[in-house]
PDB file of C-alpha atoms and ligand atoms in Angstrom:
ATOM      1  CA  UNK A   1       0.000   0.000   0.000  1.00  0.00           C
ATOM      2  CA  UNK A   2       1.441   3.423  -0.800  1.00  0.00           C
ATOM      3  CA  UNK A   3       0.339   6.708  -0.052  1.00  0.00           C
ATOM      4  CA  UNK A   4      -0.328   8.900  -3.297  1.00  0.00           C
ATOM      5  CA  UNK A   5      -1.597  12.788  -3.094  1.00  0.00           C
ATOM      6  CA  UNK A   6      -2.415  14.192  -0.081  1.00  0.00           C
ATOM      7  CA  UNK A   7      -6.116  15.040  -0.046  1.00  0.00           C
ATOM      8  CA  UNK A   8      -6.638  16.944   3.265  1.00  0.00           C
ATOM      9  CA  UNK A   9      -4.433  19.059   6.133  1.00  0.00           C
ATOM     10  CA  UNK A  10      -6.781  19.174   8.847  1.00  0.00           C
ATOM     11  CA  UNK A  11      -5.932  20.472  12.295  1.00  0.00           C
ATOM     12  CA  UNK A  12      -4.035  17.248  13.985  1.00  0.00           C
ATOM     13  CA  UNK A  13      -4.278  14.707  11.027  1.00  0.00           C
ATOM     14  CA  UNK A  14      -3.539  14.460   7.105  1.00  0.00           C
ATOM     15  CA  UNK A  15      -5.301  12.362   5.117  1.00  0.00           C
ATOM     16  CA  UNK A  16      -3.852  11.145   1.826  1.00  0.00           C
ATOM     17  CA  UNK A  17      -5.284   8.859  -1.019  1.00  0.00           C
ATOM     18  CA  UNK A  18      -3.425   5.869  -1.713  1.00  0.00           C
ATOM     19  CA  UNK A  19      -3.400   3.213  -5.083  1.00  0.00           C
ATOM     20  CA  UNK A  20      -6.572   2.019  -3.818  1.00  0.00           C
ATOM     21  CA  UNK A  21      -9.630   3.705  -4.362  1.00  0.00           C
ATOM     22  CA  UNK A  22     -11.669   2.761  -1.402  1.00  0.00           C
ATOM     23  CA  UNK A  23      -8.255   3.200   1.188  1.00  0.00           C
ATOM     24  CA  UNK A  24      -7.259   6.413   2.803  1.00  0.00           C
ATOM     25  CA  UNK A  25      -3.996   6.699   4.472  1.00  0.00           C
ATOM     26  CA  UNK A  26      -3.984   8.752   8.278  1.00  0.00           C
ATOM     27  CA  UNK A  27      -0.867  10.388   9.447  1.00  0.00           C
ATOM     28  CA  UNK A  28      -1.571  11.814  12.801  1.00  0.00           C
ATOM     29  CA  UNK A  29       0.551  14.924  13.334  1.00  0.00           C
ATOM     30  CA  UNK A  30       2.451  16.513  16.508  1.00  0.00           C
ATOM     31  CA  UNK A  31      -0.180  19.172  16.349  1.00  0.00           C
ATOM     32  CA  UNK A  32      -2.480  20.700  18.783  1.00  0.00           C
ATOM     33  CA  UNK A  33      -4.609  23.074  18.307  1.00  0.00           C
ATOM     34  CA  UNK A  34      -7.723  25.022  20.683  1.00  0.00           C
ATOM     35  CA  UNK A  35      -9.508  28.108  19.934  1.00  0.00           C
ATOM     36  CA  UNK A  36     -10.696  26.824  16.088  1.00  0.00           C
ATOM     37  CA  UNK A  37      -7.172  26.772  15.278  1.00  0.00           C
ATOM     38  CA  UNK A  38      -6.430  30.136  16.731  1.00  0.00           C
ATOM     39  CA  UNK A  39      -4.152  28.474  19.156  1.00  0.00           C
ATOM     40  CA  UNK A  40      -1.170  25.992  17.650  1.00  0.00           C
ATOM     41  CA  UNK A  41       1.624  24.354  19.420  1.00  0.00           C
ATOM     42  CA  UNK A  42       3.839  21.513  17.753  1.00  0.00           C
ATOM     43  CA  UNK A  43       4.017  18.833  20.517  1.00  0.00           C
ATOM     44  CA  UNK A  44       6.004  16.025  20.030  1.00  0.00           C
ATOM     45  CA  UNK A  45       4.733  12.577  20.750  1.00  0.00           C
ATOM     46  CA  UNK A  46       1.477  13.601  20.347  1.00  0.00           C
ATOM     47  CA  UNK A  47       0.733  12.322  17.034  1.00  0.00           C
ATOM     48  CA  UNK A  48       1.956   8.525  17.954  1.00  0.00           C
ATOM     49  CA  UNK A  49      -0.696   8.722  21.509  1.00  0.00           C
ATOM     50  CA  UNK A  50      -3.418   9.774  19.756  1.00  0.00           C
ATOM     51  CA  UNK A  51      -2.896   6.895  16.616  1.00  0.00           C
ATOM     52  CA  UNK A  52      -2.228   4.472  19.187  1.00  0.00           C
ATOM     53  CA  UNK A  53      -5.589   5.321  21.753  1.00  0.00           C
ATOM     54  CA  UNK A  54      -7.783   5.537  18.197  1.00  0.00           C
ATOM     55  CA  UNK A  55      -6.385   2.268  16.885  1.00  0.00           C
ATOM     56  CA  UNK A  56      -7.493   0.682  20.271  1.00  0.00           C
ATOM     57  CA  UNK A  57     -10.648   2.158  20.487  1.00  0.00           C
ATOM     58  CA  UNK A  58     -11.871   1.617  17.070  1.00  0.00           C
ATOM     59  CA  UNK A  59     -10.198  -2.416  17.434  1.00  0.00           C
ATOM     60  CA  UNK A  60     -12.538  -2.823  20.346  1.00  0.00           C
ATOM     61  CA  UNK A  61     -15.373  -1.169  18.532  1.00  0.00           C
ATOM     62  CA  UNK A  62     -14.777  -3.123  15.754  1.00  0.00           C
ATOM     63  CA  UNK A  63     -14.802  -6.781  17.441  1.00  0.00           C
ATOM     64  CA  UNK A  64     -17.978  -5.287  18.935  1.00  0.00           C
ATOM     65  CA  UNK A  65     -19.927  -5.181  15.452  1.00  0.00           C
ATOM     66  CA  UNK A  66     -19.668  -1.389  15.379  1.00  0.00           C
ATOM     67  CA  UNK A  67     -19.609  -0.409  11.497  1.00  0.00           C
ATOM     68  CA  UNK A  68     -16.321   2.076  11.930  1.00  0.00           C
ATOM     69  CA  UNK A  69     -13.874   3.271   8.904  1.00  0.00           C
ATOM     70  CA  UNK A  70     -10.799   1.913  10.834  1.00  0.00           C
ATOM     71  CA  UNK A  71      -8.947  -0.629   8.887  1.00  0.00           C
ATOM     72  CA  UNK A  72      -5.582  -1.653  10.404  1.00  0.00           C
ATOM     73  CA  UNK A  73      -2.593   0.397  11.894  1.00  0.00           C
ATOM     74  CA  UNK A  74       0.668   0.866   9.567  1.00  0.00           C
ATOM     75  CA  UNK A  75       2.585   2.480  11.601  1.00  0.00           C
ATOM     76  CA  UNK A  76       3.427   4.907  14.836  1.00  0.00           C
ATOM     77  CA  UNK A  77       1.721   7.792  13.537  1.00  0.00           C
ATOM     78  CA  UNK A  78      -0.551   6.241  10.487  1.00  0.00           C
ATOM     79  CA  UNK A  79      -3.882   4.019   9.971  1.00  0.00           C
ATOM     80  CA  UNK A  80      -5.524   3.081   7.114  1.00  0.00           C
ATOM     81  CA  UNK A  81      -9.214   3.699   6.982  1.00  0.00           C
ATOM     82  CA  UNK A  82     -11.910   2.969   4.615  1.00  0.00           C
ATOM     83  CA  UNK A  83     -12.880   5.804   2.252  1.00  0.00           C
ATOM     84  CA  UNK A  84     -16.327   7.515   2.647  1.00  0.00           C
ATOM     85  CA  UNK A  85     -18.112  10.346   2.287  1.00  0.00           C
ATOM     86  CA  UNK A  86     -18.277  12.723   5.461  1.00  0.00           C
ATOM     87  CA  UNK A  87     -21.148  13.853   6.882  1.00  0.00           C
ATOM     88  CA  UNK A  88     -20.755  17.524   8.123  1.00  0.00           C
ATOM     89  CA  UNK A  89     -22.172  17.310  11.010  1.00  0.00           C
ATOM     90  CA  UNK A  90     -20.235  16.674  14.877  1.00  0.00           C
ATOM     91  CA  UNK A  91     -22.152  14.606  16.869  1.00  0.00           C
ATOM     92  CA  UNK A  92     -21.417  15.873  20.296  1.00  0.00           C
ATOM     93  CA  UNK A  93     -22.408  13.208  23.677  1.00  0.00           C
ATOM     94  CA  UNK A  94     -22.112  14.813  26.671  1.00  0.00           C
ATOM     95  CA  UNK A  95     -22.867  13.040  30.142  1.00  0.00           C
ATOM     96  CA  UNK A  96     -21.826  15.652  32.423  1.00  0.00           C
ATOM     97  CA  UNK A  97     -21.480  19.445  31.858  1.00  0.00           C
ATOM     98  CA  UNK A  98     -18.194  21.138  31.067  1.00  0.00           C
ATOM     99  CA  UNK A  99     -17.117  23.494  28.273  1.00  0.00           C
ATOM    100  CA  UNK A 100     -19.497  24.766  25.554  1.00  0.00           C
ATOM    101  CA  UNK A 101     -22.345  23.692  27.176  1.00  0.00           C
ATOM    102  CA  UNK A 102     -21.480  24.471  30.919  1.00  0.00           C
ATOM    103  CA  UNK A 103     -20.798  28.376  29.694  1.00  0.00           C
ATOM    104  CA  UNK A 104     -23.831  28.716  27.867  1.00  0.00           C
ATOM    105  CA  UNK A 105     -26.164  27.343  30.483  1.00  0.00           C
ATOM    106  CA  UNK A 106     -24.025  28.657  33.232  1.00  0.00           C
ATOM    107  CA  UNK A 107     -24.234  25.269  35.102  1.00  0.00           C
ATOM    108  CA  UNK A 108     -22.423  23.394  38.009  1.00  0.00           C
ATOM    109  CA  UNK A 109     -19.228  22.150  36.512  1.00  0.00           C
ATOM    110  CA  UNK A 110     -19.425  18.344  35.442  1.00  0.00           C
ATOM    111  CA  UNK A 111     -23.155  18.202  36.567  1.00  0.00           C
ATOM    112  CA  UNK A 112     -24.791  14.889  35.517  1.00  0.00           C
ATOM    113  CA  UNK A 113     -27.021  14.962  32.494  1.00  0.00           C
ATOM    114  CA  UNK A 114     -29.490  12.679  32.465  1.00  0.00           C
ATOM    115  CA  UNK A 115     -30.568  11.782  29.515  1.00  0.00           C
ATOM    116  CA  UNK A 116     -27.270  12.254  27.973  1.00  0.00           C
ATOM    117  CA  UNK A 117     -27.337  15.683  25.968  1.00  0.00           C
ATOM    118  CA  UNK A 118     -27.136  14.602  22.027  1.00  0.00           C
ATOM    119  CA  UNK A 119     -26.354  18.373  20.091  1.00  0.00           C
ATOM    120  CA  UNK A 120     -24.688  18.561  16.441  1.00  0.00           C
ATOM    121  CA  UNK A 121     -22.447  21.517  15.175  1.00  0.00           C
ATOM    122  CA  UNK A 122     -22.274  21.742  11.309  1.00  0.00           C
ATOM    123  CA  UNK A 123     -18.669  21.488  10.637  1.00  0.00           C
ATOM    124  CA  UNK A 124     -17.270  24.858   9.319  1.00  0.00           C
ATOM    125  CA  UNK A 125     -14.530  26.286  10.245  1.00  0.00           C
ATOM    126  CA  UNK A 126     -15.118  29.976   8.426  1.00  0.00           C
ATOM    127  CA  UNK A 127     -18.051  29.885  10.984  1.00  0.00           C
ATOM    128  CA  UNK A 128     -16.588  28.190  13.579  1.00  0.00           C
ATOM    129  CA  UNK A 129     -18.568  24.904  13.772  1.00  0.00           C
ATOM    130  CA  UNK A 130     -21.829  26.724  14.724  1.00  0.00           C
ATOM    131  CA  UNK A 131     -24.619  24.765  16.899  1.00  0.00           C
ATOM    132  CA  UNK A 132     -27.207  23.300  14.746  1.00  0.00           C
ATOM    133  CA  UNK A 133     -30.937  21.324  15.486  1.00  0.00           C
ATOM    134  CA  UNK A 134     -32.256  18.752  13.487  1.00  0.00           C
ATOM    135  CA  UNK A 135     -34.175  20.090  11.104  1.00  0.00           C
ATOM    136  CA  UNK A 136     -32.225  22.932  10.381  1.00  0.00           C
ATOM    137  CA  UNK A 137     -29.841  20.009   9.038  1.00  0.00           C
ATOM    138  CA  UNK A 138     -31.839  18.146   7.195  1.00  0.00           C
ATOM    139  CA  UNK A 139     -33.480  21.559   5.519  1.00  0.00           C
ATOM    140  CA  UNK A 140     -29.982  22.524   4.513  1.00  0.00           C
ATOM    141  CA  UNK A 141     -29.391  19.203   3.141  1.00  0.00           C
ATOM    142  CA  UNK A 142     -26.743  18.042   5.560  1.00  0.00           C
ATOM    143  CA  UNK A 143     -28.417  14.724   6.615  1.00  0.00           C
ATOM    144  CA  UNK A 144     -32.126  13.593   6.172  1.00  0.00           C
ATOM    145  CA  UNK A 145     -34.087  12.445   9.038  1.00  0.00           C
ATOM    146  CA  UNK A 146     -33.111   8.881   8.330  1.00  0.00           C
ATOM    147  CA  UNK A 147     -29.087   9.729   9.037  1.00  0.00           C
ATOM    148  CA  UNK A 148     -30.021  11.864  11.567  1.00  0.00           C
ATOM    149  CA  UNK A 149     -31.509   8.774  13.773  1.00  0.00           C
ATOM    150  CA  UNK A 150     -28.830   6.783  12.875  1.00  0.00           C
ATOM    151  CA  UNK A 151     -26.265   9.194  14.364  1.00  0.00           C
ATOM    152  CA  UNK A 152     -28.348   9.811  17.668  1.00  0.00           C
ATOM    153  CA  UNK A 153     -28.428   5.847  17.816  1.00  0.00           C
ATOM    154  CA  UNK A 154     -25.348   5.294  17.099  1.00  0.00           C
ATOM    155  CA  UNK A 155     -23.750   7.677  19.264  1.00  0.00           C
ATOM    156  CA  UNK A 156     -25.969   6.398  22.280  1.00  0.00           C
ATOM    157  CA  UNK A 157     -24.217   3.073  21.387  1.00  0.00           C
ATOM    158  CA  UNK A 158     -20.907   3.967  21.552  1.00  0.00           C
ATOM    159  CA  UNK A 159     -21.481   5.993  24.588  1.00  0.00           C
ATOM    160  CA  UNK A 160     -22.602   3.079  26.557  1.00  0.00           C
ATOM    161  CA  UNK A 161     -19.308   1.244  25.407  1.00  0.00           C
ATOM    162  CA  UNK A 162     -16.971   3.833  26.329  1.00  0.00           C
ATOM    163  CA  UNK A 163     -18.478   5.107  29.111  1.00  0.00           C
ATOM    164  CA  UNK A 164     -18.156   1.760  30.604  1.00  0.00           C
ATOM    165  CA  UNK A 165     -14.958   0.888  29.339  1.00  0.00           C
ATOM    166  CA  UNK A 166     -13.396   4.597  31.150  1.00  0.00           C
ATOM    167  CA  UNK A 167     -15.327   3.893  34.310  1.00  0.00           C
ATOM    168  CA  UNK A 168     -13.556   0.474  34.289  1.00  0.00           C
ATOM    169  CA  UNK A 169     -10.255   2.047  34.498  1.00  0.00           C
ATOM    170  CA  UNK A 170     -11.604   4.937  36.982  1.00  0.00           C
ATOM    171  CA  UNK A 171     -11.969   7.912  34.602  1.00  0.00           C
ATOM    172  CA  UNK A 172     -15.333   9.410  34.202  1.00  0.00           C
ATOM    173  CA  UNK A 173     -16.334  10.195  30.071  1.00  0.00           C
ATOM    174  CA  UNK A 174     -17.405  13.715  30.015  1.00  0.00           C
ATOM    175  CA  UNK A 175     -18.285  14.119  26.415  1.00  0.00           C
ATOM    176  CA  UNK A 176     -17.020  13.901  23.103  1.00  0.00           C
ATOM    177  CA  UNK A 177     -17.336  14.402  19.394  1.00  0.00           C
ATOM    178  CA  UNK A 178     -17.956  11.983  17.042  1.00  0.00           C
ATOM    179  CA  UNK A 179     -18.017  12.076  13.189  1.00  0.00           C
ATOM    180  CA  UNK A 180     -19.749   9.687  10.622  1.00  0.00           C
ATOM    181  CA  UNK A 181     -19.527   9.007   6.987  1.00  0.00           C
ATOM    182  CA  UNK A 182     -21.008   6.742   4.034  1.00  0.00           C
ATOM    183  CA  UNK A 183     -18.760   4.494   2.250  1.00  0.00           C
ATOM    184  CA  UNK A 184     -19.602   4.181  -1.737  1.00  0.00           C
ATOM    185  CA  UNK A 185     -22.064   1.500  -1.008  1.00  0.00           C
ATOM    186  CA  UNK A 186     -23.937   3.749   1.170  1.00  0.00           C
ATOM    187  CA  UNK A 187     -23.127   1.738   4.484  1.00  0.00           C
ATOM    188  CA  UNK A 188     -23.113   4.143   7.871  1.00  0.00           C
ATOM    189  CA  UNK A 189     -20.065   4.303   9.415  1.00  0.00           C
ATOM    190  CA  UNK A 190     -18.101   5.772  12.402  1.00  0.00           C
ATOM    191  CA  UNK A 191     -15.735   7.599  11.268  1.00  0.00           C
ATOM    192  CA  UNK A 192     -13.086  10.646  11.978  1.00  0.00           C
ATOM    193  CA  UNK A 193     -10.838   9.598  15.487  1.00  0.00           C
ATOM    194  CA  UNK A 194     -11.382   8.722  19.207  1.00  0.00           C
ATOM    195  CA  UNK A 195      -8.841  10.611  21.397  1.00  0.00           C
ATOM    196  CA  UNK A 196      -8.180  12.719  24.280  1.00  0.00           C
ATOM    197  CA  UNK A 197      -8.649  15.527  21.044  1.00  0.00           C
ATOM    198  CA  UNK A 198     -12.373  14.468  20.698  1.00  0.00           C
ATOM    199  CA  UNK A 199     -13.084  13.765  24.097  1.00  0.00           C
ATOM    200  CA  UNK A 200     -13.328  15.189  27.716  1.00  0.00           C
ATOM    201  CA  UNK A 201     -11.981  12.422  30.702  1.00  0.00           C
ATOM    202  CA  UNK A 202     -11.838  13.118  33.906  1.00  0.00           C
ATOM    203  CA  UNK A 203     -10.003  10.810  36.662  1.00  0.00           C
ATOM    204  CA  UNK A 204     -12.305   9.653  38.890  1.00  0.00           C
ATOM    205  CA  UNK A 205      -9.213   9.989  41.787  1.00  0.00           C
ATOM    206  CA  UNK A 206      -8.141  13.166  41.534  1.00  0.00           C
ATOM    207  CA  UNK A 207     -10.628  15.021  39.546  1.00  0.00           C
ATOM    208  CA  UNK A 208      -7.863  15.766  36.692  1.00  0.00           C
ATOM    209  CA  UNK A 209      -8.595  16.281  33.150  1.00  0.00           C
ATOM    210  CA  UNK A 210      -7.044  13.812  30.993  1.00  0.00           C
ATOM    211  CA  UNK A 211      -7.720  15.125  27.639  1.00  0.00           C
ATOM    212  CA  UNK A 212      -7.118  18.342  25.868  1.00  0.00           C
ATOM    213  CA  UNK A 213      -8.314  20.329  27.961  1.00  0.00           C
ATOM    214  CA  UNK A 214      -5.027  20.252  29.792  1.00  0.00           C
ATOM    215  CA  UNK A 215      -3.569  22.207  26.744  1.00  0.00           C
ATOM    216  CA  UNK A 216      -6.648  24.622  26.004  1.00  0.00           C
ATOM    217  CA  UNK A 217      -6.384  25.456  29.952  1.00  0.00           C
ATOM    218  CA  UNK A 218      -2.768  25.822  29.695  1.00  0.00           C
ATOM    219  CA  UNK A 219      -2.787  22.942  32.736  1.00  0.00           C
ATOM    220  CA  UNK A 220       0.721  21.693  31.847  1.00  0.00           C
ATOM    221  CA  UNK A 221       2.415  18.635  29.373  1.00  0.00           C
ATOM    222  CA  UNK A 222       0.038  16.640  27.488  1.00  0.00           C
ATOM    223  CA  UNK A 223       1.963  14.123  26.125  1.00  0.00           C
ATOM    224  CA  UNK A 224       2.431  12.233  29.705  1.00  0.00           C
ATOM    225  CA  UNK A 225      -1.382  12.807  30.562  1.00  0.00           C
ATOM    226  CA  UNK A 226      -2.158  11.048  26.953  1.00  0.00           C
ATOM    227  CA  UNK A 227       0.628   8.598  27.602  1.00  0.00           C
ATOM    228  CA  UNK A 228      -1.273   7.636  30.833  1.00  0.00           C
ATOM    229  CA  UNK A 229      -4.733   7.029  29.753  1.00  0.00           C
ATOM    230  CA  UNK A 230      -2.964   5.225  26.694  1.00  0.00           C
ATOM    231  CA  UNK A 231      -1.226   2.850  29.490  1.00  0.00           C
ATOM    232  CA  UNK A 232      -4.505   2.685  31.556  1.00  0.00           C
ATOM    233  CA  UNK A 233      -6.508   1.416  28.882  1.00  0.00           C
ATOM    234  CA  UNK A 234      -3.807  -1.306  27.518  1.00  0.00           C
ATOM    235  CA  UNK A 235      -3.697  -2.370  31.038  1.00  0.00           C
ATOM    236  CA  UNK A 236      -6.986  -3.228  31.003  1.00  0.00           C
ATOM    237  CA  UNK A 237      -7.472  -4.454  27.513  1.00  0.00           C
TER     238      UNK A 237
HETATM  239  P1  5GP B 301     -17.594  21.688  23.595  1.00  0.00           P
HETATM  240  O1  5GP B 301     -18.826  21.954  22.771  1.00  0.00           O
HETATM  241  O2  5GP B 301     -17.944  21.610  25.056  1.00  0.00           O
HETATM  242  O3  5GP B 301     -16.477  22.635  23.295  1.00  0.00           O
HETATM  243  O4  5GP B 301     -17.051  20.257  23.160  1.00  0.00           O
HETATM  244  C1  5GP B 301     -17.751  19.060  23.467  1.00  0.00           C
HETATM  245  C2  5GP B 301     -16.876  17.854  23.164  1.00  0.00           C
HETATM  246  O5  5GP B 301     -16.693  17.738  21.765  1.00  0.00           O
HETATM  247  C3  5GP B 301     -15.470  17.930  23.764  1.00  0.00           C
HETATM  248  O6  5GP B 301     -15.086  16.622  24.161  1.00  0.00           O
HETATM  249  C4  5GP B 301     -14.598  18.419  22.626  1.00  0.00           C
HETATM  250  O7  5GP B 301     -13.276  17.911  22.729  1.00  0.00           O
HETATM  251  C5  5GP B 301     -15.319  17.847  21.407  1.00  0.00           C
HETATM  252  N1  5GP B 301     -15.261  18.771  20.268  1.00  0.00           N
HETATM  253  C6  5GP B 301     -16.113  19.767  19.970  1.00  0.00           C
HETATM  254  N2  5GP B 301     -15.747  20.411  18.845  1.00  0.00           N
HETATM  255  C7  5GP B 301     -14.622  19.820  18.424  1.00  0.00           C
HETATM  256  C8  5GP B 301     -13.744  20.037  17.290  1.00  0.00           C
HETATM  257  O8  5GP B 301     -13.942  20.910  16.442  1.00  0.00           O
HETATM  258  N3  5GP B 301     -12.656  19.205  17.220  1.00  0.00           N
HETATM  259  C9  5GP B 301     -12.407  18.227  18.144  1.00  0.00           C
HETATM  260  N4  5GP B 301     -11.313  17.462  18.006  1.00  0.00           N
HETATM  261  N5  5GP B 301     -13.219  17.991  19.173  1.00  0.00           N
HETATM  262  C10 5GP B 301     -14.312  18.779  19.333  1.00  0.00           C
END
């Protein structure tokens, strides 16, 4: 398999076509970035932790019969995923509040929601991944209704295997972002990454943030927090 013309610089990841027409090629990069990209820092390491906790996540989603992109790991820093077409939308899952949704309510920090809270922000970065409802998606032809209840099932699925699988190791899942796609057949699948980038933990010891927040709060090194919920969940595998 070899890696041909690069299709896409995103924020923390490049995504390149390869000689096969259905196979993308991942290169997670020492990037992070807060603030809709107004904040960038190289960090080294970070682009090996955040291959490495994906490729375990989507493994363990896979053997569980979720339909996910992820193909197979090539190396430190790159995966190869099935090809399909995005959907624009990020699914956000939150159980307890914190960021977005803690300011705008003005809510107790990490106060339980219950249900969870399912919201989706069309993804644009020249206006900054603005909240969006249902049927404002589906009237600007981002998703139909069908899609739509396939994402809010979906993402209650895999919320109810990861929030089980971080309470297992003693870290609490705040929320996170998820991303789906279509490959050429049509078939639904998970798609994008699951990190520390897409998702807020907190340790159920200490009440530390293991996840990017540490770098958007300016909280210290990220690499050993990532390291550490990489070495938790391998522990436990
Ligand atoms: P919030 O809306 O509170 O900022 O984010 C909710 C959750 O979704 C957090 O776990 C956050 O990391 C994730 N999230 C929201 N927007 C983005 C985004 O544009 N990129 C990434 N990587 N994660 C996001």
């Amino acid at each position: 398999m070899e890696k041909t013309t690069v299709l896409y610089t995103g924020k923390a990841k490049q995504m390149w076509a390869t000689d096969d027409p259905d196979i993308l090629w991942v290169e997670y990069m020492d990037q992070a970035t807060a603030l809709n990209g107004k904040k960038k820092v190289q960090i080294d390491g970070k682009g090996t932790l955040n291959r490495q906790i994906s490729s375990l996540l989507f493994e363990e989603l896979n053997a569980q019969g979720f339909p996910t992109h992820y193909l197979k790991t090539l190396d430190d820093t790159t995966m190869l995923v099935k090809k399909c077409t995005m959907i624009p939308l990020e699914a956000v899952v939150r159980n307890f509040a914190s960021g977005s949704f803690e300011r705008k309510f003005k809510v107790e920090h990490l106060k339980p929601l219950v249900p969870a809270v399912h919201e989706f922000f069309y993804k644009s970065d020249a206006l900054d991944d603005p909240f969006i409802n249902n049927e404002q998606a589906i009237a600007l032809g981002f998703a139909d209704k069908e899609t739509i209840d396939e994402i809010h099932a979906m993402s209650d699925r895999v919320n109810a295997y990861l929030k089980e699988r971080f309470a297992n190791i003693g870290i609490d899942l705040v929320d996170f972002k998820l991303e789906f796609g279509r490959l050429s057949d049509g078939t639904f699948v998970l798609a994008d990454e699951l990190s520390p980038d897409n998702m807020r933990l907190v340790d159920e010891a200490t009440g530390n943030s293991l996840d990017k927040d540490v770098f958007r709060k300016d909280q210290g090194p990220l690499t050993p927090v990532y390291a550490s919920v990489l070495k938790r969940l391998k522990e436990s595998k």
